[in-house]
Short mmCIF file of C-alpha atoms and ligand atoms in Angstrom, two decimals:
data_model
loop_
_atom_site.label_atom_id
_atom_site.label_comp_id
_atom_site.label_asym_id
_atom_site.label_seq_id
_atom_site.Cartn_x
_atom_site.Cartn_y
_atom_site.Cartn_z
CA MET A 288 16.17 -28.18 -53.43
CA PRO A 289 15.48 -30.39 -50.39
CA GLY A 290 13.18 -28.73 -47.86
CA PHE A 291 14.13 -31.41 -45.35
CA GLU A 292 17.42 -29.58 -44.82
CA LEU A 293 15.56 -26.85 -42.96
CA PHE A 294 13.05 -29.07 -41.10
CA GLY A 295 12.44 -27.52 -37.70
CA ASP A 296 10.08 -26.29 -35.02
CA ALA A 297 7.41 -24.99 -37.41
CA GLU A 298 6.99 -28.52 -38.83
CA ARG A 299 7.10 -30.10 -35.37
CA ARG A 300 4.34 -27.80 -34.10
CA GLU A 301 2.00 -28.73 -36.95
CA VAL A 302 2.63 -32.44 -36.40
CA GLN A 303 2.09 -31.95 -32.68
CA ASP A 304 -1.44 -30.60 -33.37
CA VAL A 305 -2.28 -33.85 -35.13
CA LEU A 306 -0.69 -36.03 -32.45
CA GLY A 307 -2.65 -34.04 -29.87
CA THR A 308 -6.01 -34.99 -31.33
CA GLY A 309 -5.01 -38.40 -32.64
CA VAL A 310 -6.99 -37.84 -35.84
CA LEU A 311 -4.49 -39.08 -38.39
CA MET A 312 -6.95 -39.24 -41.26
CA ARG A 313 -7.75 -36.33 -43.53
CA TYR A 314 -11.48 -37.03 -43.87
CA GLY A 315 -14.17 -37.15 -41.21
CA PHE A 316 -13.94 -37.37 -37.41
CA ASP A 317 -15.04 -33.72 -37.26
CA GLY A 318 -15.80 -33.70 -33.53
CA MET A 319 -12.47 -35.18 -32.45
CA ARG A 320 -10.17 -32.96 -34.50
CA HIS A 321 -10.56 -29.65 -32.61
CA GLY A 322 -10.52 -27.69 -35.85
CA HIS A 323 -7.30 -29.20 -37.22
CA TRP A 324 -7.59 -29.93 -40.94
CA LYS A 325 -4.02 -30.16 -42.17
CA ALA A 326 -4.62 -31.68 -45.62
CA LYS A 327 -7.50 -29.30 -46.32
CA SER A 328 -5.50 -26.30 -45.12
CA MET A 329 -2.56 -27.25 -47.30
CA GLU A 330 -4.85 -27.61 -50.31
CA GLN A 331 -6.25 -24.13 -49.70
CA GLY A 332 -2.75 -22.74 -49.21
CA LEU A 333 -1.51 -24.34 -52.44
CA ALA A 334 -4.51 -23.07 -54.43
CA GLN A 335 -3.88 -19.54 -53.18
CA ARG A 336 -0.09 -19.57 -53.64
CA PHE A 337 -0.25 -21.05 -57.15
CA GLY A 338 -3.33 -19.24 -58.41
CA VAL A 339 -5.55 -22.23 -59.22
CA LYS A 340 -9.14 -22.98 -58.29
CA HIS A 341 -8.65 -26.55 -57.07
CA VAL A 342 -5.98 -28.67 -55.45
CA GLN A 343 -6.13 -32.33 -54.43
CA LEU A 344 -3.42 -33.38 -52.01
CA LEU A 345 -2.26 -36.99 -52.44
CA SER A 346 0.09 -39.61 -51.04
CA SER A 347 2.92 -38.97 -53.52
CA GLY A 348 3.93 -37.22 -56.71
CA THR A 349 3.59 -40.52 -58.56
CA ALA A 350 0.03 -40.73 -57.24
CA ALA A 351 -0.50 -37.14 -58.41
CA VAL A 352 0.54 -37.95 -61.98
CA SER A 353 -1.58 -41.13 -61.95
CA VAL A 354 -4.62 -39.35 -60.53
CA ALA A 355 -4.23 -36.44 -62.98
CA LEU A 356 -4.24 -38.87 -65.91
CA ALA A 357 -7.21 -40.78 -64.50
CA ALA A 358 -9.11 -37.55 -63.78
CA ALA A 359 -8.74 -36.62 -67.44
CA GLY A 360 -10.13 -40.02 -68.44
CA ILE A 361 -6.90 -41.45 -69.83
CA GLY A 362 -6.62 -45.24 -69.92
CA THR A 363 -6.37 -48.33 -72.08
CA GLY A 364 -5.51 -47.66 -75.70
CA ASP A 365 -4.51 -44.04 -75.13
CA GLU A 366 -1.08 -42.62 -75.77
CA VAL A 367 0.61 -39.98 -73.62
CA ILE A 368 3.59 -38.08 -75.01
CA LEU A 369 6.44 -37.50 -72.57
CA PRO A 370 10.14 -36.71 -72.74
CA THR A 371 13.03 -39.22 -72.81
CA PHE A 372 14.48 -37.33 -69.84
CA THR A 373 12.13 -37.64 -66.85
CA PHE A 374 11.82 -39.43 -63.55
CA VAL A 375 10.57 -43.03 -63.88
CA ALA A 376 7.35 -42.05 -62.05
CA SER A 377 6.05 -40.31 -65.18
CA PHE A 378 5.96 -43.44 -67.32
CA GLU A 379 5.00 -45.65 -64.38
CA ALA A 380 1.85 -43.58 -63.91
CA VAL A 381 0.92 -43.83 -67.58
CA LEU A 382 1.46 -47.61 -67.62
CA MET A 383 -0.49 -48.10 -64.40
CA LEU A 384 -3.59 -46.75 -66.13
CA GLY A 385 -3.11 -49.05 -69.09
CA ALA A 386 -2.11 -46.19 -71.38
CA PHE A 387 1.11 -46.08 -73.35
CA PRO A 388 4.03 -43.68 -72.78
CA VAL A 389 5.37 -42.34 -76.07
CA LEU A 390 8.87 -41.02 -75.37
CA VAL A 391 10.10 -38.18 -77.54
CA GLU A 392 13.31 -36.19 -77.94
CA ILE A 393 14.24 -33.28 -75.71
CA ASP A 394 15.98 -30.03 -76.69
CA GLU A 395 18.34 -27.65 -74.85
CA THR A 396 15.52 -26.75 -72.44
CA LEU A 397 16.08 -30.31 -71.10
CA THR A 398 12.42 -31.04 -71.75
CA LEU A 399 10.07 -31.73 -74.67
CA ASP A 400 11.16 -30.59 -78.14
CA PRO A 401 7.95 -29.15 -79.68
CA GLU A 402 8.84 -30.44 -83.15
CA ALA A 403 9.39 -33.97 -81.84
CA VAL A 404 6.03 -33.76 -80.05
CA ARG A 405 4.24 -32.83 -83.28
CA GLN A 406 5.80 -35.77 -85.08
CA ALA A 407 4.77 -38.21 -82.36
CA ILE A 408 1.05 -37.45 -82.50
CA THR A 409 -1.18 -40.32 -83.67
CA PRO A 410 -4.96 -40.84 -83.58
CA SER A 411 -4.45 -42.51 -80.17
CA THR A 412 -2.68 -39.54 -78.57
CA LYS A 413 -4.74 -38.15 -75.67
CA ALA A 414 -2.32 -36.04 -73.68
CA ILE A 415 1.04 -34.30 -73.68
CA MET A 416 2.96 -34.38 -70.45
CA PRO A 417 5.93 -32.02 -70.31
CA VAL A 418 8.15 -32.79 -67.34
CA HIS A 419 9.76 -29.61 -66.04
CA MET A 420 13.00 -31.32 -65.10
CA CYS A 421 15.58 -29.83 -62.77
CA GLY A 422 13.87 -26.53 -62.02
CA SER A 423 12.90 -25.27 -65.46
CA MET A 424 10.14 -25.71 -68.01
CA ALA A 425 9.19 -26.88 -71.45
CA ASP A 426 8.11 -24.30 -74.01
CA LEU A 427 4.55 -24.14 -72.71
CA ASN A 428 3.27 -21.75 -75.38
CA ALA A 429 4.24 -24.29 -78.01
CA MET A 430 2.73 -27.15 -75.97
CA GLN A 431 -0.53 -25.25 -75.53
CA SER A 432 -0.90 -24.53 -79.22
CA ILE A 433 -0.16 -28.16 -80.15
CA CYS A 434 -2.80 -29.28 -77.64
CA LYS A 435 -5.30 -26.81 -79.05
CA GLU A 436 -4.64 -27.86 -82.64
CA HIS A 437 -5.03 -31.57 -81.90
CA ASP A 438 -7.55 -31.40 -79.06
CA LEU A 439 -5.18 -32.91 -76.50
CA ILE A 440 -4.93 -32.57 -72.73
CA LEU A 441 -1.89 -30.80 -71.28
CA ILE A 442 -0.61 -32.27 -68.00
CA GLU A 443 2.41 -30.62 -66.39
CA ASP A 444 4.69 -32.74 -64.27
CA ALA A 445 6.08 -29.88 -62.21
CA CYS A 446 7.40 -32.13 -59.43
CA GLN A 447 10.96 -30.78 -59.80
CA ALA A 448 10.11 -27.17 -60.53
CA ILE A 449 7.81 -25.89 -57.80
CA GLY A 450 8.16 -22.08 -57.62
CA GLY A 451 9.23 -21.67 -61.27
CA THR A 452 7.04 -19.45 -63.47
CA TYR A 453 6.16 -19.01 -67.13
CA ASN A 454 4.80 -15.68 -68.36
CA GLY A 455 4.15 -14.80 -64.73
CA LYS A 456 2.11 -17.93 -63.99
CA ALA A 457 3.24 -20.71 -61.67
CA LEU A 458 4.47 -23.93 -63.26
CA GLY A 459 1.87 -26.58 -62.52
CA SER A 460 -0.97 -24.06 -62.91
CA ILE A 461 -0.79 -23.63 -66.68
CA GLY A 462 -1.83 -26.98 -68.17
CA ASP A 463 -5.27 -28.58 -67.84
CA LEU A 464 -3.76 -30.34 -64.83
CA GLY A 465 -0.48 -29.90 -62.99
CA CYS A 466 1.38 -32.16 -60.56
CA PHE A 467 3.69 -31.54 -57.61
CA SER A 468 5.65 -33.97 -55.46
CA PHE A 469 6.39 -33.42 -51.79
CA ASP A 470 8.59 -36.47 -51.33
CA TYR A 471 11.53 -36.25 -48.97
CA VAL A 472 13.98 -34.67 -51.42
CA LYS A 473 11.73 -32.12 -53.09
CA THR A 474 11.82 -28.32 -52.51
CA ILE A 475 9.06 -28.61 -49.93
CA THR A 476 8.35 -31.96 -48.34
CA CYS A 477 5.56 -33.82 -46.57
CA GLY A 478 7.87 -36.82 -46.05
CA GLU A 479 5.75 -38.39 -48.76
CA GLY A 480 3.08 -36.45 -50.62
CA GLY A 481 1.96 -34.87 -53.86
CA ALA A 482 -0.74 -32.67 -55.35
CA VAL A 483 -2.86 -32.22 -58.45
CA LEU A 484 -3.68 -28.64 -59.46
CA THR A 485 -6.46 -27.70 -61.86
CA ASN A 486 -8.92 -24.96 -62.77
CA ASN A 487 -11.30 -27.54 -64.21
CA GLU A 488 -13.98 -28.44 -61.67
CA GLN A 489 -14.83 -31.78 -63.24
CA TYR A 490 -11.19 -32.89 -63.24
CA TYR A 491 -10.96 -31.80 -59.61
CA LEU A 492 -14.05 -33.77 -58.56
CA ASN A 493 -12.72 -36.76 -60.47
CA ALA A 494 -9.37 -36.50 -58.66
CA ASP A 495 -11.09 -36.05 -55.28
CA HIS A 496 -13.29 -39.13 -55.73
CA TYR A 497 -10.78 -41.34 -57.57
CA SER A 498 -8.12 -40.90 -54.88
CA ASP A 499 -10.51 -42.10 -52.16
CA HIS A 500 -12.24 -45.24 -53.48
CA GLY A 501 -14.70 -43.20 -55.52
CA HIS A 502 -16.24 -41.55 -52.43
CA ASP A 503 -18.31 -38.48 -53.34
CA HIS A 504 -17.44 -36.72 -50.03
CA ILE A 505 -20.97 -35.35 -49.70
CA GLY A 506 -22.37 -35.04 -46.17
CA SER A 507 -20.60 -36.02 -42.97
CA ASP A 508 -21.29 -39.75 -42.80
CA ARG A 509 -18.55 -41.54 -44.67
CA GLY A 510 -20.43 -44.83 -44.59
CA ALA A 511 -23.43 -43.26 -46.29
CA GLU A 512 -21.49 -41.65 -49.14
CA THR A 513 -22.10 -42.94 -52.64
CA HIS A 514 -19.46 -43.98 -55.17
CA PRO A 515 -20.23 -42.45 -58.56
CA PHE A 516 -17.35 -44.45 -60.11
CA LEU A 517 -14.46 -46.78 -59.25
CA GLY A 518 -11.49 -45.40 -57.40
CA TYR A 519 -8.46 -46.38 -55.35
CA ASN A 520 -6.66 -45.06 -52.29
CA PHE A 521 -4.10 -42.35 -52.93
CA ARG A 522 -4.93 -40.39 -49.75
CA ILE A 523 -2.32 -38.47 -47.78
CA SER A 524 -2.31 -38.80 -43.99
CA GLU A 525 -2.80 -35.80 -41.72
CA LEU A 526 0.71 -36.30 -40.29
CA ASN A 527 2.32 -35.92 -43.68
CA ALA A 528 0.07 -33.01 -44.59
CA ALA A 529 1.00 -31.27 -41.31
CA VAL A 530 4.69 -31.27 -42.27
CA GLY A 531 3.83 -29.99 -45.75
CA LEU A 532 1.61 -27.23 -44.41
CA ALA A 533 4.51 -25.83 -42.38
CA GLN A 534 6.89 -26.19 -45.33
CA LEU A 535 4.50 -24.46 -47.73
CA ARG A 536 4.55 -21.37 -45.51
CA ARG A 537 8.33 -21.37 -45.90
CA LEU A 538 8.37 -21.91 -49.67
CA ASP A 539 9.25 -18.33 -50.57
CA GLU A 540 12.08 -18.33 -48.05
CA PHE A 541 13.40 -21.58 -49.60
CA LEU A 542 13.11 -20.19 -53.13
CA HIS A 543 14.99 -17.08 -52.09
CA ILE A 544 17.88 -19.16 -50.72
CA GLN A 545 17.88 -21.36 -53.84
CA LYS A 546 18.14 -18.34 -56.10
CA ARG A 547 20.96 -16.80 -54.06
CA ASN A 548 23.03 -20.01 -54.11
CA TYR A 549 22.31 -20.67 -57.79
CA THR A 550 23.30 -17.15 -58.76
CA ILE A 551 26.67 -17.36 -57.01
CA LEU A 552 27.52 -20.69 -58.68
CA ARG A 553 26.33 -19.56 -62.09
CA ALA A 554 28.27 -16.29 -62.00
CA ALA A 555 31.48 -18.19 -61.27
CA ILE A 556 30.99 -20.90 -63.90
CA SER A 557 29.84 -18.50 -66.60
CA LYS A 558 33.40 -17.13 -66.76
CA ILE A 559 34.39 -20.35 -68.53
CA PRO A 560 33.70 -19.74 -72.25
CA GLU A 561 33.16 -23.44 -73.11
CA VAL A 562 30.29 -23.79 -70.62
CA VAL A 563 26.77 -23.17 -71.97
CA PHE A 564 23.73 -23.05 -69.69
CA ARG A 565 20.43 -24.82 -70.17
CA ARG A 566 17.98 -22.79 -72.28
CA VAL A 567 15.00 -21.37 -70.41
CA PRO A 568 12.05 -20.64 -72.74
CA GLU A 569 11.30 -16.96 -73.25
CA GLY A 570 9.02 -15.69 -70.48
CA GLY A 571 10.15 -18.41 -68.10
CA GLU A 572 11.88 -18.13 -64.74
CA GLU A 573 13.50 -21.17 -63.20
CA SER A 574 12.84 -22.32 -59.64
CA TYR A 575 16.64 -22.45 -59.20
CA ALA A 576 16.42 -25.96 -57.73
CA PHE A 577 19.33 -27.05 -59.97
CA LEU A 578 22.08 -25.39 -61.95
CA ASN A 579 22.18 -27.11 -65.36
CA PHE A 580 24.93 -26.64 -67.90
CA PHE A 581 26.46 -28.22 -70.98
CA LEU A 582 30.08 -29.08 -71.64
CA PRO A 583 31.45 -29.40 -75.17
CA ASP A 584 31.03 -33.21 -75.45
CA LEU A 585 30.23 -36.48 -73.65
CA GLU A 586 33.82 -37.28 -72.72
CA THR A 587 34.39 -33.85 -71.17
CA ALA A 588 31.14 -34.11 -69.22
CA ARG A 589 32.17 -37.54 -67.90
CA ARG A 590 35.58 -36.26 -66.84
CA VAL A 591 34.16 -33.17 -65.15
CA SER A 592 31.57 -35.34 -63.37
CA ASN A 593 34.34 -37.63 -62.09
CA GLY A 594 36.45 -34.63 -61.17
CA PHE A 595 33.59 -33.24 -59.09
CA LYS A 596 33.27 -36.56 -57.24
CA GLU A 597 37.00 -36.80 -56.58
CA ASN A 598 36.98 -33.28 -55.18
CA GLY A 599 34.04 -33.79 -52.85
CA ILE A 600 31.55 -31.78 -54.93
CA ASP A 601 28.41 -33.84 -54.36
CA GLY A 602 24.94 -33.51 -55.87
CA CYS A 603 26.03 -33.01 -59.50
CA PHE A 604 24.42 -35.55 -61.83
CA HIS A 605 25.53 -36.74 -65.25
CA TYR A 606 22.22 -38.33 -66.22
CA PHE A 607 23.62 -40.06 -69.30
CA ASP A 608 25.02 -42.79 -67.08
CA ASN A 609 22.20 -42.68 -64.52
CA ASN A 610 19.56 -45.38 -64.07
CA TRP A 611 16.72 -43.17 -62.90
CA HIS A 612 16.16 -40.26 -65.19
CA TYR A 613 17.14 -41.09 -68.73
CA VAL A 614 15.79 -43.62 -71.24
CA ARG A 615 19.21 -45.11 -72.02
CA ARG A 616 19.32 -47.17 -68.83
CA TRP A 617 15.65 -48.07 -68.37
CA GLU A 618 16.11 -51.78 -69.12
CA HIS A 619 13.06 -52.78 -67.07
CA LEU A 620 10.86 -50.55 -69.22
CA LYS A 621 12.37 -51.56 -72.56
CA GLU A 622 12.21 -55.26 -71.67
CA GLY A 623 8.66 -54.89 -70.33
CA LYS A 624 9.63 -56.60 -67.06
CA SER A 625 6.38 -56.63 -65.14
CA LEU A 626 4.98 -58.71 -62.28
CA ASN A 627 1.67 -58.97 -64.05
CA GLN A 628 0.88 -59.51 -67.69
CA LEU A 629 1.03 -56.37 -69.80
CA SER A 630 -1.50 -55.86 -72.57
CA GLU A 631 -0.50 -56.79 -76.09
CA THR A 632 -0.50 -53.14 -77.25
CA ILE A 633 1.79 -52.12 -74.41
CA ARG A 634 4.15 -55.05 -75.02
CA GLN A 635 4.42 -54.18 -78.70
CA GLY A 636 4.93 -50.50 -77.91
CA LEU A 637 7.70 -51.22 -75.40
CA ALA A 638 9.47 -53.42 -77.94
CA LYS A 639 9.53 -50.40 -80.25
CA ILE A 640 11.03 -48.19 -77.52
CA LYS A 641 13.73 -50.83 -77.05
CA ASP A 642 14.89 -50.51 -80.65
CA LYS A 643 14.42 -46.79 -80.89
CA GLN A 644 17.37 -44.40 -80.94
CA TYR A 645 17.24 -40.93 -79.44
CA PRO A 646 20.33 -39.24 -80.95
CA GLN A 647 19.25 -35.70 -80.10
CA SER A 648 18.52 -36.54 -76.45
CA ASP A 649 21.76 -38.59 -76.21
CA ASN A 650 23.70 -35.60 -77.43
CA ILE A 651 22.03 -33.21 -74.98
CA ILE A 652 22.02 -35.45 -71.91
CA GLY A 653 25.54 -36.64 -72.74
CA ARG A 654 26.90 -33.09 -72.41
CA ASN A 655 24.73 -32.03 -69.47
CA LEU A 656 25.52 -31.80 -65.78
CA SER A 657 22.75 -30.96 -63.29
CA CYS A 658 23.88 -29.68 -59.92
CA LEU A 659 21.45 -29.73 -57.03
CA ILE A 660 21.16 -26.43 -55.17
CA LYS A 661 21.04 -27.03 -51.43
CA LEU A 662 19.30 -24.83 -48.91
CA ALA A 663 21.54 -25.37 -45.90
CA TRP A 664 24.72 -24.06 -47.53
CA THR A 665 26.11 -20.84 -46.06
CA GLU A 666 27.09 -18.12 -48.51
CA GLU A 667 30.74 -18.89 -47.74
CA GLU A 668 30.26 -22.54 -48.55
CA VAL A 669 28.67 -21.67 -51.88
CA HIS A 670 31.60 -19.41 -52.81
CA SER A 671 34.15 -22.08 -51.94
CA ARG A 672 32.13 -24.66 -53.87
CA ALA A 673 32.01 -22.32 -56.87
CA LYS A 674 35.78 -21.94 -56.79
CA LYS A 675 36.30 -25.71 -56.67
CA MET A 676 33.85 -26.33 -59.52
CA VAL A 677 35.55 -23.76 -61.72
CA SER A 678 38.96 -25.25 -61.01
CA VAL A 679 37.80 -28.82 -61.83
CA ILE A 680 36.14 -27.73 -65.07
CA THR A 681 39.13 -25.63 -66.14
CA ASP A 682 41.53 -28.49 -65.40
CA VAL A 683 39.53 -30.91 -67.53
CA LEU A 684 39.22 -28.47 -70.41
C1 LIG B 717 9.76 -36.81 -57.63
C2 LIG B 717 9.13 -36.86 -58.97
C3 LIG B 717 7.94 -37.54 -59.22
C4 LIG B 717 7.27 -38.45 -58.24
O1 LIG B 717 7.17 -38.03 -57.00
P1 LIG B 717 7.12 -39.03 -55.72
O2 LIG B 717 6.50 -38.14 -54.72
O3 LIG B 717 8.53 -39.39 -55.39
O4 LIG B 717 6.29 -40.18 -56.07
C5 LIG B 717 7.37 -37.45 -60.48
N1 LIG B 717 7.96 -36.76 -61.45
C6 LIG B 717 9.12 -36.11 -61.27
C7 LIG B 717 9.71 -35.33 -62.39
C8 LIG B 717 9.76 -36.16 -60.03
O5 LIG B 717 10.93 -35.55 -59.86
#
């Protein structure tokens, strides 16, 4: 996945343009910039590559999720449905807006179980946020029909699945709003960065204003702009955008390498009858950022995970025992540990999450290993890695 592995001259040249003019900000200073608009160019490039009308580039993926929620008007008293298996940023963003994250069970797609989503809907539900974890997607047909039935907003967190598709459309471009991250370890990186994608002009204008103190961005005198509503600062700098612009041009090259490496590893491991791969919804194609598979039970998965570590096979995660991505170890969330006072509704809701059991997700995450696909591996290295992985798994079984 990480685009930083192939950081090179193309990225340096783009950054050099910005250093040459000294205009490090994405807005204004038209005369000084000698035609260099890195953030704007990246937004146009993303819109074209992903087939959406509007893109707002932001300072991070977490900012993207927060801004997407805000753009859709989600806030205090609202509930957002998301999976138990996600990066912490997804619930952080919901909480930051004063809304409540309702965590629901996942299925073998490693993302939202449509039946669990249906059961979690209440009169306060405003949005469903599938998180396309580890390179593949939720059943988006099912999510779209649930949203239609209940008049809900669909927000895709596609931060880990850039380049994946569903029925021929890019992940991130299918919901009412979609989010990407360009942090340092994502498929393409800005160093730090993120983006909101949408075909809805109002949501786009909301995102554009909200991420820059409510500025309307009309005219060329920043000081004279009006503020139709309150906003904050989630702007990306031109330096970060310059790196991302170069990386975006290389996205298809990166995806090609990911797929090649993934395919070699998968072919080798699929010879082991006990191994089952993550389910990809019909019509979906993964981004190949990770190879995800299930072992027969928790104990086997733990032993294989340890075996990988002992044999120098890095980048394979057993999320059941991991602090970042799975509800089981999110003590800070369950205990509501916050620097500032949380609202009464949120405190009560978090207390419920603390007592709640997620047996289906435990079973799935307990048996799952997710192996990061790197870009810098040579074909030889991938083959030798495949051999080692097969031998560790076979030994444990
Ligand atoms: C990386 C990531 C984010 C947040 O992105 P940052 O740019 O690191 O803030 C959000 N959601 C998911 C699923 C991610 O993997």
